[in-house]
Every structure is written in structure tokens, then in C-alpha cells.
Coordinates of C-alpha atoms and ligand atoms in Angstrom, one line a residue:
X1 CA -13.8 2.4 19.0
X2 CA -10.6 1.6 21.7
X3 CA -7.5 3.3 20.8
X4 CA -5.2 1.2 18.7
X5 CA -1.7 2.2 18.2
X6 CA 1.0 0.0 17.0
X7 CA 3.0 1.6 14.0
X8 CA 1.8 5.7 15.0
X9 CA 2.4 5.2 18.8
X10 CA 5.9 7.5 18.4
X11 CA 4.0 10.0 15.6
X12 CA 3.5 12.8 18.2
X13 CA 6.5 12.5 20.2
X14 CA 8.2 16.0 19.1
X15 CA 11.9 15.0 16.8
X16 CA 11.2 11.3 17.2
X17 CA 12.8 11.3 13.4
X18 CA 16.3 11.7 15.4
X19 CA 18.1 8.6 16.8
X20 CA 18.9 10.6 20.3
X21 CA 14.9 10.8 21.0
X22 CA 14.1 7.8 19.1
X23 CA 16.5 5.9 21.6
X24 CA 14.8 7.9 24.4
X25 CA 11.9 6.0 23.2
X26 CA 12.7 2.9 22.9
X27 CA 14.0 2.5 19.7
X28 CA 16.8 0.4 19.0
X29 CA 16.8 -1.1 23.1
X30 CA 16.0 -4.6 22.5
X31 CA 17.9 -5.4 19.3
X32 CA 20.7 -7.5 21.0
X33 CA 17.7 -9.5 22.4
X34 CA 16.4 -10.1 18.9
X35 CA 20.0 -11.4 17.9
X36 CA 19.8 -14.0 20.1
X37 CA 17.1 -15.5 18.4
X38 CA 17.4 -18.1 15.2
X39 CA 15.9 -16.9 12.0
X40 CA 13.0 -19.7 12.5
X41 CA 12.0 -18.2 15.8
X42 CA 10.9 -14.8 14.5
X43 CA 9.8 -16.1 11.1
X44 CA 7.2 -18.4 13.5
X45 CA 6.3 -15.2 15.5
X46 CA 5.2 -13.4 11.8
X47 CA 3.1 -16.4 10.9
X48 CA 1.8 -16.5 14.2
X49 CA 0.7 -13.0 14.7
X50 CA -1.3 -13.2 11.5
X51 CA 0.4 -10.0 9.5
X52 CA -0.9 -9.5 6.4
X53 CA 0.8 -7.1 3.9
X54 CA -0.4 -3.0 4.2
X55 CA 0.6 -2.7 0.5
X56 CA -2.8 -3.3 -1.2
X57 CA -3.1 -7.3 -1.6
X58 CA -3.2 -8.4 2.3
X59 CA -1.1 -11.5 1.7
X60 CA 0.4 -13.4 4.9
X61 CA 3.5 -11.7 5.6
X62 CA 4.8 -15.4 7.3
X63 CA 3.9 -17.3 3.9
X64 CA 6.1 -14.6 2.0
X65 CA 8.9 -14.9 4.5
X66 CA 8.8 -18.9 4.8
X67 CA 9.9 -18.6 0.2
X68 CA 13.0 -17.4 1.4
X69 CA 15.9 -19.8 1.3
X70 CA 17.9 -19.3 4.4
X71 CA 20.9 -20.7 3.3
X72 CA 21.3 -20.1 -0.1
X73 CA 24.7 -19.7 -1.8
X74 CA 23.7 -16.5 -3.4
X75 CA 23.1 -13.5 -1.4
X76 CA 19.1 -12.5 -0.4
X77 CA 17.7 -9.2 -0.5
X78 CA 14.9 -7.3 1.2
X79 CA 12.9 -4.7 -0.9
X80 CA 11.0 -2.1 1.1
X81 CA 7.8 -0.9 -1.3
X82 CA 7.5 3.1 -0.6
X83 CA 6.4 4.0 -4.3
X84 CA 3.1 4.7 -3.1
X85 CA 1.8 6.7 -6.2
X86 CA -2.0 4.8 -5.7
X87 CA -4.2 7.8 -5.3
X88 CA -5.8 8.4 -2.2
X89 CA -2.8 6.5 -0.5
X90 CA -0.1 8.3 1.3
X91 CA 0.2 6.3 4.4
X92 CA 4.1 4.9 4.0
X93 CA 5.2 8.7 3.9
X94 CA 4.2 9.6 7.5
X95 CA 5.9 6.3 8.7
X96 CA 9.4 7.4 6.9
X97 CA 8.8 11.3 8.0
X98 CA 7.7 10.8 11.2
X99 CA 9.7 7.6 12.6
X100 CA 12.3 6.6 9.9
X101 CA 13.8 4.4 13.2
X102 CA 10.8 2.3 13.7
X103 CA 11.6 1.3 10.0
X104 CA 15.0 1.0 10.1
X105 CA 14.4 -1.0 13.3
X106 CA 12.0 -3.7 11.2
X107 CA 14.3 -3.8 8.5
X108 CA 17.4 -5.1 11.1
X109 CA 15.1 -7.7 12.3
X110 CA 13.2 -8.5 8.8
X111 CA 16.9 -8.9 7.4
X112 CA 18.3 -11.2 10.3
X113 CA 14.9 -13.5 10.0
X114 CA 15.9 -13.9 6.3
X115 CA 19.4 -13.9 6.4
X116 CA 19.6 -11.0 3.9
X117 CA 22.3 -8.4 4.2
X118 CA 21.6 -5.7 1.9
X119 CA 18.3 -4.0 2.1
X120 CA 16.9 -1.5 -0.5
X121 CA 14.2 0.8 0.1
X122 CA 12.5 1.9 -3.4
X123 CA 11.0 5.3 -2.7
X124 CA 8.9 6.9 -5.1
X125 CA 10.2 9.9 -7.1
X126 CA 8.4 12.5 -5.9
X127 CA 9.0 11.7 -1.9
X128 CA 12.4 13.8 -2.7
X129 CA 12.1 15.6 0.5
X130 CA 11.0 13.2 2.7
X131 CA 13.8 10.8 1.6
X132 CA 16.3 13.5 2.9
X133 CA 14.6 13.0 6.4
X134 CA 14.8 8.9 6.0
X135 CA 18.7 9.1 4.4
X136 CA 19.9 11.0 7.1
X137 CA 17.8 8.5 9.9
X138 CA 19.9 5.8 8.5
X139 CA 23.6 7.9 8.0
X140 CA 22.6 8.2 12.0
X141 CA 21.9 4.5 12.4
X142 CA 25.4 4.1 11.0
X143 CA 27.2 6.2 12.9
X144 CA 25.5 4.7 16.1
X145 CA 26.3 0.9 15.1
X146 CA 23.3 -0.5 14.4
X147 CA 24.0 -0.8 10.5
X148 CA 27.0 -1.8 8.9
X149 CA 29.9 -4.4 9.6
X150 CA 28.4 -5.3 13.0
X151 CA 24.7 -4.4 13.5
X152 CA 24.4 -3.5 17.3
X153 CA 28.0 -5.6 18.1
X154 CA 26.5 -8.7 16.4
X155 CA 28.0 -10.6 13.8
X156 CA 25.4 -9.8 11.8
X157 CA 26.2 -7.1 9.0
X158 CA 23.8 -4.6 7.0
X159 CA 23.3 -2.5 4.7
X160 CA 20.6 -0.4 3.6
X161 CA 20.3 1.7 0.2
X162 CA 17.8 4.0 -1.3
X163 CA 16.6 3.7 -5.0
X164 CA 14.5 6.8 -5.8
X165 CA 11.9 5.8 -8.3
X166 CA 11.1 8.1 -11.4
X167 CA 7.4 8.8 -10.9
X168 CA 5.6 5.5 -12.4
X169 CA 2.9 4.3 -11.0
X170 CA 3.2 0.8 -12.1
X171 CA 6.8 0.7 -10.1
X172 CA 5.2 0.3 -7.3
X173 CA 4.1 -3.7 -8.6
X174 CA 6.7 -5.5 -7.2
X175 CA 8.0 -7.4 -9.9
X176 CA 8.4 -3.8 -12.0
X177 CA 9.7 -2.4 -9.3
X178 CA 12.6 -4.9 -9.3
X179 CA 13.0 -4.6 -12.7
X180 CA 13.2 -0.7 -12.7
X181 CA 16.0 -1.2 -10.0
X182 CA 17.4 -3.7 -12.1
X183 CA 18.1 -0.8 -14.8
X184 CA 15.2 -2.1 -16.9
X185 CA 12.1 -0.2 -18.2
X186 CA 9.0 -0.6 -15.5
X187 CA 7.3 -3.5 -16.8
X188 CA 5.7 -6.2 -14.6
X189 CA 7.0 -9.9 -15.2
X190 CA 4.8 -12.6 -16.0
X191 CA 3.9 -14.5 -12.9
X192 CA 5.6 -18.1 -11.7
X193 CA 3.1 -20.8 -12.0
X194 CA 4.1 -22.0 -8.5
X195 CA 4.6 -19.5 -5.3
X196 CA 8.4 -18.6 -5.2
X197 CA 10.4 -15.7 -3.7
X198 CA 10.8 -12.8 -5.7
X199 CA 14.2 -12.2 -7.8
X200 CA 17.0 -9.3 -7.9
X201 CA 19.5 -9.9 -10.6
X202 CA 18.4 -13.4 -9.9
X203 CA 18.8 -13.4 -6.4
X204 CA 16.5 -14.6 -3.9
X205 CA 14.2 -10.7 -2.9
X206 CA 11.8 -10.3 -0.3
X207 CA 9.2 -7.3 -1.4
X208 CA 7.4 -6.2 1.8
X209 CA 5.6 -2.6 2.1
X210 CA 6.7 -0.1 4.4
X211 CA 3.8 -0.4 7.0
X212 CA 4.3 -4.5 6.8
X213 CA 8.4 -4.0 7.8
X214 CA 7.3 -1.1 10.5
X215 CA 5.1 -3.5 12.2
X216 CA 7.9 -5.9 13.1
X217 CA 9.3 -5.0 15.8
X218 CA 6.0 -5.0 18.0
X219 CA 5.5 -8.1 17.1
X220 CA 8.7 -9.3 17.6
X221 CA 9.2 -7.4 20.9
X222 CA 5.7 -7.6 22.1
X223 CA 4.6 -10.8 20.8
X224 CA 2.3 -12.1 18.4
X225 CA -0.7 -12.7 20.7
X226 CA 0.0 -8.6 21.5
X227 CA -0.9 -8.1 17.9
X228 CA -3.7 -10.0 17.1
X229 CA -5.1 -8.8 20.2
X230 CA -5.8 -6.3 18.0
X231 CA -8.2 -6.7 14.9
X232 CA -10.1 -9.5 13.9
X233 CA -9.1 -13.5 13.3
X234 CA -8.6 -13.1 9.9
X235 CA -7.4 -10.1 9.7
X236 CA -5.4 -9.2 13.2
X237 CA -3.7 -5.6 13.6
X238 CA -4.1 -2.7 12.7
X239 CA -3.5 -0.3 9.6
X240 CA -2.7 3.1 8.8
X241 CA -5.8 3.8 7.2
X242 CA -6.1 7.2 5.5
X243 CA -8.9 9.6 4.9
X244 CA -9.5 12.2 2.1
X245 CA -11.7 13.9 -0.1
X246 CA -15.0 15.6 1.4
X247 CA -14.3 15.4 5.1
X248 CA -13.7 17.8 8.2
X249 CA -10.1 16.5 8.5
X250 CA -8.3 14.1 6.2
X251 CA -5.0 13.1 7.3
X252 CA -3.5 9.1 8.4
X253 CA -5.0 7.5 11.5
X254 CA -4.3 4.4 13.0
X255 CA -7.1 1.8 13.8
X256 CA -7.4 -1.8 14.2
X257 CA -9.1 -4.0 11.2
X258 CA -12.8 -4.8 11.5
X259 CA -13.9 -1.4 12.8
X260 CA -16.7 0.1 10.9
X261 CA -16.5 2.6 8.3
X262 CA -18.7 5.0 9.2
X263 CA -17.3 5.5 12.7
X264 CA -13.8 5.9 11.4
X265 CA -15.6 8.5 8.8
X266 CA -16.8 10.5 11.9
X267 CA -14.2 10.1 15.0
X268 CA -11.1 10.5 12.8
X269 CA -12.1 12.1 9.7
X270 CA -14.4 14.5 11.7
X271 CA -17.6 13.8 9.2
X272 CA -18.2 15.0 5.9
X273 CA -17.4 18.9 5.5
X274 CA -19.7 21.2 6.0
X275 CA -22.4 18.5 7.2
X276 CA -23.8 17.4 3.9
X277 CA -24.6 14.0 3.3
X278 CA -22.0 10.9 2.0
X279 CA -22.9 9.9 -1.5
X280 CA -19.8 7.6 -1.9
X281 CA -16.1 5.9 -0.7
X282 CA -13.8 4.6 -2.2
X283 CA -12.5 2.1 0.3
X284 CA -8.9 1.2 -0.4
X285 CA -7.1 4.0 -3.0
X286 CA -8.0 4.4 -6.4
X287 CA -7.9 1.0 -7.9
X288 CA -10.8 -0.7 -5.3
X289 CA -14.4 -0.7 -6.4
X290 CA -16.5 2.3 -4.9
X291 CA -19.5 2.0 -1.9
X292 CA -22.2 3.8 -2.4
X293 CA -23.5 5.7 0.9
X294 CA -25.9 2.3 2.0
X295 CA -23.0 0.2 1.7
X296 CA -20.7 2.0 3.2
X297 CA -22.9 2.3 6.6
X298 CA -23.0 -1.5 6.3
X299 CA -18.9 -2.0 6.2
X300 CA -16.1 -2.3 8.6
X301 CA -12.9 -1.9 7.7
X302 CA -11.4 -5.8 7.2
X303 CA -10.1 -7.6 4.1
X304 CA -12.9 -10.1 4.4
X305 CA -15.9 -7.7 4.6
X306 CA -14.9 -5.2 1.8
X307 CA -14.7 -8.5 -0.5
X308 CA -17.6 -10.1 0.1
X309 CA -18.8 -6.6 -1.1
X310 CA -17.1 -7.4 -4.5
X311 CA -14.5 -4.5 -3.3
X312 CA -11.4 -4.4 -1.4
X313 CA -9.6 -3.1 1.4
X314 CA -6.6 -2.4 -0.6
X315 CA -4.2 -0.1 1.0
X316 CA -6.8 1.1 3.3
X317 CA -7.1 4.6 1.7
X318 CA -10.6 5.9 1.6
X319 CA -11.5 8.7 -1.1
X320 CA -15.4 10.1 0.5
X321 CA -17.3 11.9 -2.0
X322 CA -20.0 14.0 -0.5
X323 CA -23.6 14.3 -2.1
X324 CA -22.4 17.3 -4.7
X325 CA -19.8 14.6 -6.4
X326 CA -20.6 14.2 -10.3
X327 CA -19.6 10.8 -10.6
X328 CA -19.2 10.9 -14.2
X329 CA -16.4 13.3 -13.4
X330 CA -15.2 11.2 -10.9
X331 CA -14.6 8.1 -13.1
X332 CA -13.2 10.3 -15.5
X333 CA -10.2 11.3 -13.4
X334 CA -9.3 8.2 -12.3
X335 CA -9.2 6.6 -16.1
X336 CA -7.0 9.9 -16.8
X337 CA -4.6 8.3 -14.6
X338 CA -5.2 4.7 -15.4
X339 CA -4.4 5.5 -19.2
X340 CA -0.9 7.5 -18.4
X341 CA -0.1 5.0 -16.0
X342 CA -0.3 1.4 -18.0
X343 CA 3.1 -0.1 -18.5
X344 CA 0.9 -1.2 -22.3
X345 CA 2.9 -4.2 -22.5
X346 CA -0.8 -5.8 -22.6
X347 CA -3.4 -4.9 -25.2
X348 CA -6.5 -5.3 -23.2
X349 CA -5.2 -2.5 -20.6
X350 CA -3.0 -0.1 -23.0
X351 CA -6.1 0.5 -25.4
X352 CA -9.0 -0.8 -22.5
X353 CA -7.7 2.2 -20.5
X354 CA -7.6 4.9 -23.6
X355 CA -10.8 3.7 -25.1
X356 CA -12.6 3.9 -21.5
X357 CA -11.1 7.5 -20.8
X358 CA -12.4 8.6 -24.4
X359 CA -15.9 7.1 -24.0
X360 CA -16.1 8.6 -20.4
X361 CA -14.7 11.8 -22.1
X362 CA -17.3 11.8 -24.5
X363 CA -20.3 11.1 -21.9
X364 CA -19.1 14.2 -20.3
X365 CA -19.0 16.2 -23.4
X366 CA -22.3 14.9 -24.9
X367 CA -21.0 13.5 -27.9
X368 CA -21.2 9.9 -26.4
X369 CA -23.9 7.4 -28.3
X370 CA -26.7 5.9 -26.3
X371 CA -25.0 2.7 -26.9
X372 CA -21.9 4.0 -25.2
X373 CA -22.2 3.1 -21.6
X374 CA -22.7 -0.8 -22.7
X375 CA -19.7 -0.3 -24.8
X376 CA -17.8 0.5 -22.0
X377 CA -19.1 -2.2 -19.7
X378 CA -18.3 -4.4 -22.2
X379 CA -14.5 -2.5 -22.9
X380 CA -14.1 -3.4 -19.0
X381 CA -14.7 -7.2 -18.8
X382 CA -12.1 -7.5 -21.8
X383 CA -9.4 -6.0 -19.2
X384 CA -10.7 -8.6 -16.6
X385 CA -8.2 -11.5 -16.2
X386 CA -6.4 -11.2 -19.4
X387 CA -3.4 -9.2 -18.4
X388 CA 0.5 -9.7 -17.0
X389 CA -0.3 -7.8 -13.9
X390 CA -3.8 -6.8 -11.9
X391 CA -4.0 -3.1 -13.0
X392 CA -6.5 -3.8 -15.4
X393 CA -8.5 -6.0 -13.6
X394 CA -8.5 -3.4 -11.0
X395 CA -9.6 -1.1 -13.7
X396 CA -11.9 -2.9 -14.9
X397 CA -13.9 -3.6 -11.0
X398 CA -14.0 0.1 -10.4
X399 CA -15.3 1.2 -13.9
X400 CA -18.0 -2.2 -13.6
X401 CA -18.5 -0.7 -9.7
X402 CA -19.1 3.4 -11.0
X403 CA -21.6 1.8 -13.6
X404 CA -23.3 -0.3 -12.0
X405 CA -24.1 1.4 -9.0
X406 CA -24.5 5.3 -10.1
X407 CA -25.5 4.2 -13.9
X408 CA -28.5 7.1 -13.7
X409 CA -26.0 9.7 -13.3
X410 CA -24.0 8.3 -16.4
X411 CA -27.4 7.8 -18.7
X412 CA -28.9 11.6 -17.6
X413 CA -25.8 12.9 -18.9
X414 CA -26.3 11.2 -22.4
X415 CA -30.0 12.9 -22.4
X416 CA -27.9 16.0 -21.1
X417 CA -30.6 16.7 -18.1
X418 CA -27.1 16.8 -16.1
Ligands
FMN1 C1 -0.2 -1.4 -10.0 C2 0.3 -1.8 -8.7 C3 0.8 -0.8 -7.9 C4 1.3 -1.2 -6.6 N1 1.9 -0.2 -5.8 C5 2.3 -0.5 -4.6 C6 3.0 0.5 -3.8 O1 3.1 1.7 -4.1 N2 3.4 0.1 -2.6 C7 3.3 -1.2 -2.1 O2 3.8 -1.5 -1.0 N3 2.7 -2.1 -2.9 C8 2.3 -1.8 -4.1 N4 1.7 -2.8 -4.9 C9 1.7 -4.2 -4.4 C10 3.1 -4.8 -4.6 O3 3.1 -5.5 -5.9 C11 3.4 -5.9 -3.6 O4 2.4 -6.8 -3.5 C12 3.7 -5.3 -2.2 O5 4.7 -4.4 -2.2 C13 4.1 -6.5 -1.3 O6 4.2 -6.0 0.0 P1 3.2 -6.5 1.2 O7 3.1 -8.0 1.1 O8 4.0 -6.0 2.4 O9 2.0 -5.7 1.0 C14 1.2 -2.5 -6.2 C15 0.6 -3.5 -7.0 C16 0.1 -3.1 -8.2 C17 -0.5 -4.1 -9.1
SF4_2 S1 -2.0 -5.1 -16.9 FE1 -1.5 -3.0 -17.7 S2 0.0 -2.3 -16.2 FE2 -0.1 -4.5 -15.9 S3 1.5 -5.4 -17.2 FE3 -0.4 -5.3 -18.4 S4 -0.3 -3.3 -19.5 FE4 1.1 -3.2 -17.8

């Protein structure tokens, strides 16, 4: 596996969070270069380099760009996603602790592409701390001209604002999470029948993740070809995949898409602790359907593999359970979360998730009937496709995924032999 750093290549410098070293390094240096090119020019370089979004759903970056009008008569905005409440995921925070400038730097040249002039950047509730370290990156960015009136001397003027979230997971969906900045409750909107641009107080919004808006300025600096020289056709670059659960080192690494799993288990994760042997991943946070040990030793790490494997790559955060893992227990944590975190503005997920957690609750407890796991399978394919927003269908893959794949653990617990 070849090195591949893009968005990390500055994590180990030591301060890199400060402009003065960040400029040392290259931050900021060829922003007046970017300025001189139109809007079309770098919106072509997105679409060319292939990006997909890091938030979870891995659409074309350049397709989402492209819905934005460029010269509307109402103002655009950019939205930078850092709610990152999906378990297992905590890639956007080492991005914002440990080069705020690299984002501020791809929000300048996402927000010149798009003609957008005010950028916010929704941060989820409990990154208190680390927003200090990203407020003060950008009260720096200010004082040295490259935000405000006249970004770097242009005539191009920004502005960027943080909106601390209030610990919802479902905030993090991008049409809540405009609607929680808006003032409103959390509640996803029902989907446009066509593809549009999203929608701030009715004005034109561009929702990009924090990974997506970091990558920018390689591409933009470096060049397309420079970043699909990484990855594979369909899906060029690289990700900040993270690692957790039973492994010699968890923590975020950088790799390009398309490399296998197992290797990426191994060399960056260090293998599974104390040398016993993989039972399951998880592949891409909480809400993608879980590998069992086989699969995962036949997967790479690419949007297009991890479907065809009825999962997902999702944000690229892998949960690995080691042999010891009760998976009964497993599935019952994540429906604990699934059930506090539905918005219940849709029946199948409000009372799909409580009714799962209680069935799994009672399978655990022994008080489940022999007709419960069926019940639950069934419970699952009523939250499949039936909802405002694809929570439950999410739901409803990795509860289908537990069941199907370790149903023997679930069964010896109804004849209590576990
Ligand atoms: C329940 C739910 C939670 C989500 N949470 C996040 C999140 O924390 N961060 C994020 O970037 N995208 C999240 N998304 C995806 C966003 O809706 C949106 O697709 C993304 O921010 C777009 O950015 P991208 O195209 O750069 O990936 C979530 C989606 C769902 C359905
Ligand atoms: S699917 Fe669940 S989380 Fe999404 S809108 Fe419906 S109730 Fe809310």
C-alpha cells in the first residue's frame, strides 16, 4: 500500500493550527492565483478530478456544485457539515484540530467557485473545544486578510460563521441541519422531485462535508489528474478513513479508495488487539451494513465494492469486532442510539426503532418469543423506503445485515445456550 496523503499531509507538522506555520507551509500562497480564475474554471477542475462527497453518500461533488446558480439575485451560501455524531466517525474533527487553514483555505476557493459570500460551518455540539481551536484559525485568517471585505486583496469578500449544533444526530442530514440553523426543530425536509441546490431561508445553499471542502485546494492547486492519480476510476482520491473498536491502534489515517480492508486493518490499525481473530466490521460508521470476517478479507475500501456487498462505504469509519463480540449486544447498542436519535416525524422509524430496540432487548433478556427474530426482520423491511429521510432505511440494512449473517448467535440466545 503507497503512501497517500492529500488532506493529512500537514497533520504532523508541530502548530500547523497557527496561520504563521500554516503559511510556512504553504497555506494560503496561491490564493491570488485561484482569483484569477472564473468560477467555471475550478467548478470544471471538481468535476474533472472525480470528488465525491466524505460525508457518508459519495455523491459527485462537481454535480452538487454545477445546482448552484452563479448569478442569482439572492445571495448563495456554503454549509460546511461537521455534526459528525455517526458513531465510529470522527474523521472531520482531526481536519478542524489539526489544520483549521487547509479548511478555511477550501472554503475561500469553494465560495469564489459558487459565488457565495457567507459561509457557515455547523459544528456539532459536543466539538466545544475543538471549535475554540477552529474560531480562533479563522479570527487569524481575518486579521491576515484573507477573510472579510477583500479576501487576499481581491474583490472578492467573505465571511465565515460557526453554528454549534445541540447534540442531534439527525442534524447532521443536510436538509435538518438547515432547518436547525434556520431556528427550526431538527427535522429533515421532504425531498425535491428533481435535483436542485439546497435552501437557507430560501436562498440558494451548498451543503459539502468537511473532508469534501479540505480537499479543494489540492485539487485546485495540484490539478485534477494529481487527484485521481490517486484511487480508483470511480472512486478517485483518498479518504480519511478511521479505525476503532478491537484493534492495536485506532486513530484516523489517510489512504486512497480501492485499497483492501484487511491491509488497512493491519498496517494502520496495527491488527486486532491482543492477536485474536476478526469476527466482524462495520465498514462505514454505524448506519452501514456489517462484514462478517470472510467478507471483509474479500473487500477494498471503494464505494463500488462495499455496495455490491449490499453495504456501503459510508463515511469510511470501520467499527472491528474481534472474535469475543456478542453480537446480540452489538445490535443492541446501536438501536439504543437509533431509537433516541429519530427525528419520529415518520411512523415506520419512530416506533420501527423502539419496537426493534425492545425485541433486541428482550432476546438479550430471555423473555423474547421464538417468533421474535422474524418479527423483527419483518419490523425492518417496514422502515425500508417508506420514510422522509434514509435513517431508517439505514436502520433497517444493518438490523437485516446483524440477522442475517450472525442469526445463530441471535436464535442460541432464545434457547439461552448463550
Ligand atoms: C442521519 C444522517 C446523518 C448525517 N450526518 C452527517 C454528518 O454528520 N456529516 C456530514 O457531512 N454528512 C452527514 N450526512 C450526509 C448529509 O446529509 C449530506 O449528504 C452531506 O453533508 C453532503 O456533503 P458531501 O456531499 O460533501 O458528503 C448525514 C445524513 C444522514 C441521513
Ligand atoms: S426517517 Fe426517521 S430520522 Fe428520517 S425523517 Fe423520518 S423519522 Fe426522522
Amino acid at each position: 500500500m503507497r503512501d497517500a496523503r492529500i488532506v493529512s499531509r500537514r497533520f504532523d507538522i508541530p502548530q500547523i493550527h497557527t496561520i504563521e506555520v500554516a503559511r510556512n507551509h504553504g497555506a494560503y500562497e496561491k490564493l491570488h492565483w485561484a482569483f484569477a480564475l472564473s468560477s467555471d474554471e475550478i467548478i470544471t477542475m471538481i468535476h474533472e478530478s472525480g470528488l465525491r462527497g466524505k460525508g457518508g453518500g459519495g455523491a459527485p461533488a462537481g454535480d452538487k456544485w454545477s445546482l448552484m446558480p452563479l448569478n442569482d439575485s439572492r445571495p448563495s451560501y456554503l454549509v460546511v457539515n461537521c455534526d459528525e455524531s455517526e458513531p465510529g466517525t470522527f474523521k472531520d474533527r482531526q481536519i478542524i484540530v489539526k489544520d483549521p487553514h487547509l479548511l478555511i483555505e477550501g472554503i475561500i476557493l469553494t465560495c469564489y467557485a459558487i459565488n457565495a459570500h457567507h459561509a457557515y460551518i455547523y459544528i456539532r455540539g459536543e466539538y466545544a473545544p475543538f471549535q475554540q481551536i477552529l474560531q480562533t484559525a479563522i479570527d487569524e485568517a481575518y486579521r491576515a486578510g484573507y477573510l472579510g471585505a477583500s479576501a487576499d486583496g481581491s474583490d472578492f469578500a467573505l465571511d465565515i460563521t460557526i453554528h454549534r449544533g445541540a447534540g442531534a444526530y439527525i442534524c447532521g442530514e443536510k436538509s435538518a441541519l438547515l432547518e436547525s440553523m434556520e431556528g427550526k426543530r431538527g427535522h429533515p425536509r421532504l425531498k425535491p422531485k428533481q435535483k436542485e441546490c439546497e435552501w437557507y431561508f430560501g436562498n440558494p445553499t451548498l451543503v459539502n462535508n468537511v473532508e469534501t471542502i479540505a480537499s479543494v485546494p489540492f485539487i485546485v492547486y495540484d490539478g485534477p489528474m494529481a487527484y485521481r492519480a490517486f484511487g480508483t476510476a470511480k472512486s478517485p482520491g483518498t479518504l480519511l478513513f478511521a479505525i476503532s473498536g478491537h484493534v492495536e491502534r485506532p486513530g484516523v489515517y489517510e489512504a486512497e479508495f480501492g485499497v483492501s480492508m484487511m491491509e488497512y486493518i493491519n498496517r494502520f490499525g496495527g491488527g486486532i488487539k491482543g492477536g485474536k481473530k476478526l469476527k466482524a466490521v462495520i465498514p462505514g460508521g454505524a448506519s452501514t451494513a456489517v462484514l462478517t470476517a470472510e467478507e471483509a478479507a474479500g473487500a477494498t475500501l471503494d464505494y463500488e465494492t462495499l455496495q455490491s456487498m449490499r453495504s456501503a462505504l459510508g463515511t469510511g469509519g470501520m467499527i472491528v469486532m474481534d472474535e469475543d463480540t456478542d453480537m446480540v449486544e452489538a445490535l443492541k447498542n446501536l438501536l439504543e442510539f437509533y431509537r433516541h436519535e429519530s427525528c419520529g416525524q415518520c411512523t415506520p422509524c419512530r416506533e420501527g426503532t423502539g419496537w426493534s430496540d425492545i425485541i433486541v432487548h428482550n432476546i438479550l433478556e430471555g423473555t423474547a418469543s421464538s417468533t421474535d427474530i422474524d418479527r423483527l426482520l419483518q419490523l425492518s423491511r417496514t422502515m425500508n423506503g417508506q420514510t422522509i429521510c434514509v435513517f431508517a432505511p439505514a436502520v433497517s440494512m444493518v438490523i437485516d445485515s446483524f440477522i442475517s449473517k450472525f442469526r445463530d448467535e441471535f436464535e442460541a440466545k432464545l434457547r439461552k445456550d448463550l
